[in-house]
mmCIF file of C-alpha atoms in Angstrom:
data_model
loop_
_atom_site.group_PDB
_atom_site.id
_atom_site.type_symbol
_atom_site.label_atom_id
_atom_site.label_comp_id
_atom_site.label_asym_id
_atom_site.label_seq_id
_atom_site.Cartn_x
_atom_site.Cartn_y
_atom_site.Cartn_z
ATOM 1 C CA MET A 53 -0.059 0.080 0.062
ATOM 2 C CA LYS A 54 1.934 3.073 -1.317
ATOM 3 C CA LEU A 55 1.589 6.485 0.283
ATOM 4 C CA ASN A 56 1.536 8.919 -2.679
ATOM 5 C CA LEU A 57 2.383 12.301 -0.904
ATOM 6 C CA LYS A 58 -0.157 15.209 -2.115
ATOM 7 C CA ASN A 59 -2.097 12.547 -4.018
ATOM 8 C CA GLY A 60 -3.523 9.783 -1.742
ATOM 9 C CA VAL A 61 -2.875 6.270 -0.884
ATOM 10 C CA ASP A 62 -2.837 3.143 -2.707
ATOM 11 C CA LYS A 63 -5.572 3.523 -5.527
ATOM 12 C CA LEU A 64 -7.253 6.342 -3.548
ATOM 13 C CA LEU A 65 -6.999 9.822 -4.827
ATOM 14 C CA PHE A 66 -7.945 13.048 -3.128
ATOM 15 C CA GLY A 67 -11.065 14.317 -4.600
ATOM 16 C CA MET A 68 -12.812 10.891 -5.185
ATOM 17 C CA LYS A 69 -16.420 10.628 -4.263
ATOM 18 C CA GLN A 70 -17.867 7.843 -1.927
ATOM 19 C CA SER A 71 -19.213 5.912 -4.929
ATOM 20 C CA ASP A 72 -15.536 5.826 -6.491
ATOM 21 C CA VAL A 73 -14.161 4.521 -3.292
ATOM 22 C CA ILE A 74 -17.000 1.848 -2.802
ATOM 23 C CA ALA A 75 -16.473 0.670 -6.388
ATOM 24 C CA MET A 76 -12.823 -0.064 -5.582
ATOM 25 C CA TYR A 77 -13.033 -1.287 -2.022
ATOM 26 C CA GLY A 78 -16.668 -2.225 -1.425
ATOM 27 C CA ASN A 79 -18.928 -0.941 1.360
ATOM 28 C CA PRO A 80 -16.924 0.237 4.406
ATOM 29 C CA ASP A 81 -16.968 -1.729 7.574
ATOM 30 C CA LYS A 82 -18.268 1.296 9.390
ATOM 31 C CA GLN A 83 -19.599 4.610 8.389
ATOM 32 C CA PHE A 84 -20.427 7.738 10.454
ATOM 33 C CA GLU A 85 -20.380 11.473 10.477
ATOM 34 C CA ASP A 86 -17.892 13.456 12.528
ATOM 35 C CA ASP A 87 -18.712 16.777 14.496
ATOM 36 C CA GLU A 88 -18.368 18.837 11.212
ATOM 37 C CA SER A 89 -20.879 16.605 9.275
ATOM 38 C CA ASN A 90 -18.017 15.094 7.206
ATOM 39 C CA THR A 91 -18.574 11.292 6.261
ATOM 40 C CA ILE A 92 -16.035 8.873 7.582
ATOM 41 C CA PHE A 93 -15.580 5.454 6.110
ATOM 42 C CA LEU A 94 -13.613 2.690 8.018
ATOM 43 C CA TYR A 95 -12.084 -0.125 6.292
ATOM 44 C CA ASN A 96 -10.877 -2.732 8.914
ATOM 45 C CA ASN A 97 -8.804 -5.063 6.699
ATOM 46 C CA GLU A 98 -6.929 -2.230 4.863
ATOM 47 C CA LYS A 99 -6.760 -0.219 8.264
ATOM 48 C CA LEU A 100 -7.959 2.855 6.580
ATOM 49 C CA ARG A 101 -10.057 5.805 7.749
ATOM 50 C CA LEU A 102 -11.233 8.038 4.965
ATOM 51 C CA THR A 103 -12.874 11.440 5.390
ATOM 52 C CA PHE A 104 -15.064 12.944 2.828
ATOM 53 C CA TYR A 105 -15.462 16.851 3.286
ATOM 54 C CA GLU A 106 -19.074 17.759 3.453
ATOM 55 C CA ASP A 107 -18.377 21.450 2.545
ATOM 56 C CA GLU A 108 -16.284 20.242 -0.610
ATOM 57 C CA ALA A 109 -19.108 18.200 -2.241
ATOM 58 C CA ASN A 110 -18.156 15.028 -0.269
ATOM 59 C CA ARG A 111 -14.885 14.645 -1.832
ATOM 60 C CA LEU A 112 -12.005 12.414 -0.245
ATOM 61 C CA GLY A 113 -9.826 14.804 1.531
ATOM 62 C CA TYR A 114 -8.103 13.035 4.417
ATOM 63 C CA ILE A 115 -6.723 9.549 4.940
ATOM 64 C CA ILE A 116 -5.511 7.745 7.999
ATOM 65 C CA THR A 117 -3.862 4.393 8.058
ATOM 66 C CA SER A 118 -1.942 2.130 10.435
ATOM 67 C CA ASN A 119 -1.579 -0.581 7.800
ATOM 68 C CA ALA A 120 1.689 -2.321 8.375
ATOM 69 C CA GLU A 121 2.272 -2.538 4.579
ATOM 70 C CA VAL A 122 2.037 1.180 3.874
ATOM 71 C CA THR A 123 5.281 2.391 2.197
ATOM 72 C CA LEU A 124 6.648 5.802 1.827
ATOM 73 C CA PHE A 125 9.452 6.125 -0.881
ATOM 74 C CA ASP A 126 9.387 2.340 -1.333
ATOM 75 C CA LYS A 127 10.043 1.635 2.418
ATOM 76 C CA LYS A 128 7.722 0.274 5.095
ATOM 77 C CA ILE A 129 7.343 2.753 7.870
ATOM 78 C CA ILE A 130 4.715 1.421 10.393
ATOM 79 C CA GLY A 131 6.574 -0.049 13.379
ATOM 80 C CA ARG A 132 9.859 1.605 12.780
ATOM 81 C CA ASN A 133 11.733 4.136 14.790
ATOM 82 C CA ILE A 134 10.246 7.493 13.990
ATOM 83 C CA GLU A 135 13.402 9.554 13.979
ATOM 84 C CA GLU A 136 14.986 7.073 11.519
ATOM 85 C CA VAL A 137 11.996 7.411 9.298
ATOM 86 C CA LYS A 138 12.174 11.201 9.384
ATOM 87 C CA GLN A 139 15.884 11.177 8.574
ATOM 88 C CA GLU A 140 15.336 9.030 5.442
ATOM 89 C CA LEU A 141 12.798 11.422 4.013
ATOM 90 C CA PRO A 142 13.810 14.095 1.655
ATOM 91 C CA PHE A 143 12.139 17.034 3.607
ATOM 92 C CA THR A 144 13.369 18.253 6.927
ATOM 93 C CA SER A 145 10.668 20.685 8.152
ATOM 94 C CA TRP A 146 8.648 19.088 11.002
ATOM 95 C CA GLU A 147 6.443 20.403 13.702
ATOM 96 C CA GLN A 148 5.992 18.198 16.637
ATOM 97 C CA GLU A 149 2.978 18.133 19.089
ATOM 98 C CA ASP A 150 2.924 15.727 22.135
ATOM 99 C CA PHE A 151 -0.188 14.055 23.429
ATOM 100 C CA ASP A 152 0.623 12.038 26.619
ATOM 101 C CA ALA A 153 2.338 8.938 25.133
ATOM 102 C CA THR A 154 1.977 9.770 21.543
ATOM 103 C CA GLU A 155 3.508 12.379 19.299
ATOM 104 C CA ASN A 156 2.502 13.918 15.958
ATOM 105 C CA HIS A 157 5.243 14.884 13.571
ATOM 106 C CA PHE A 158 3.760 17.273 11.001
ATOM 107 C CA ASN A 159 5.174 18.268 7.622
ATOM 108 C CA GLU A 160 3.023 20.979 6.261
ATOM 109 C CA SER A 161 4.238 21.071 2.710
ATOM 110 C CA ASN A 162 3.069 17.563 2.143
ATOM 111 C CA TRP A 163 0.242 17.707 4.700
ATOM 112 C CA LEU A 164 1.650 14.603 6.216
ATOM 113 C CA ILE A 165 1.568 13.500 9.977
ATOM 114 C CA LEU A 166 3.498 10.632 11.290
ATOM 115 C CA GLN A 167 2.157 9.631 14.689
ATOM 116 C CA SER A 168 4.415 7.877 17.059
ATOM 117 C CA GLU A 169 4.250 6.123 20.458
ATOM 118 C CA PHE A 170 7.121 5.123 22.563
ATOM 119 C CA GLY A 171 9.500 6.215 19.709
ATOM 120 C CA GLU A 172 7.819 3.929 17.170
ATOM 121 C CA LEU A 173 5.654 5.022 14.102
ATOM 122 C CA ILE A 174 2.080 3.788 14.551
ATOM 123 C CA ARG A 175 -0.068 5.784 12.323
ATOM 124 C CA VAL A 176 0.105 7.955 9.087
ATOM 125 C CA GLU A 177 -2.315 10.816 8.165
ATOM 126 C CA ILE A 178 -2.330 12.452 4.826
ATOM 127 C CA GLY A 179 -4.505 15.341 3.666
ATOM 128 C CA ALA A 180 -5.311 16.949 0.298
ATOM 129 C CA ILE A 181 -3.031 19.977 -0.430
ATOM 130 C CA ILE A 182 -4.500 23.563 -0.515
ATOM 131 C CA ASN A 183 -3.021 25.544 -3.432
ATOM 132 C CA ASP A 184 -2.025 29.223 -3.589
ATOM 133 C CA ASN A 185 -5.601 30.151 -4.377
ATOM 134 C CA ASP A 186 -6.753 28.597 -0.991
ATOM 135 C CA LEU A 187 -8.484 25.845 -2.919
ATOM 136 C CA PHE A 188 -8.095 22.138 -2.688
ATOM 137 C CA ASP A 189 -5.815 20.625 -5.314
ATOM 138 C CA TRP A 190 -8.070 17.607 -6.039
ATOM 139 C CA LYS A 191 -6.196 14.799 -7.851
ATOM 140 C CA PHE A 192 -9.335 13.030 -9.179
ATOM 141 C CA ASN A 193 -11.640 14.606 -11.606
#
């Protein structure tokens, strides 16, 4: 399962509609709305959480995964030392936020969050990019 920075994960592209995702992965194992009326799909086998933005015509705008097979630049990253993973990446700008035992390592230019616990990468979050005109740069038309 390849993480495609600024584009999506695996076959998923930012901007897809719910019907596009269902055509590829089938119905989600769980579906609900968050506090902002966004629709969330959960796929257990793929360990994917997909957010469809209500105020953007229900387009796929955010992906979270803890799938052990996820790769970034052709290297598996889940379960690895967070500092080693960050050192291997071609960008160095990171903001870090601590939440009790977990830390979020955020790279804004790629809208990428690497979440770690006990120094180990446990989860990846990736969001659609907002362009210079303050609009989402949708990859799926």
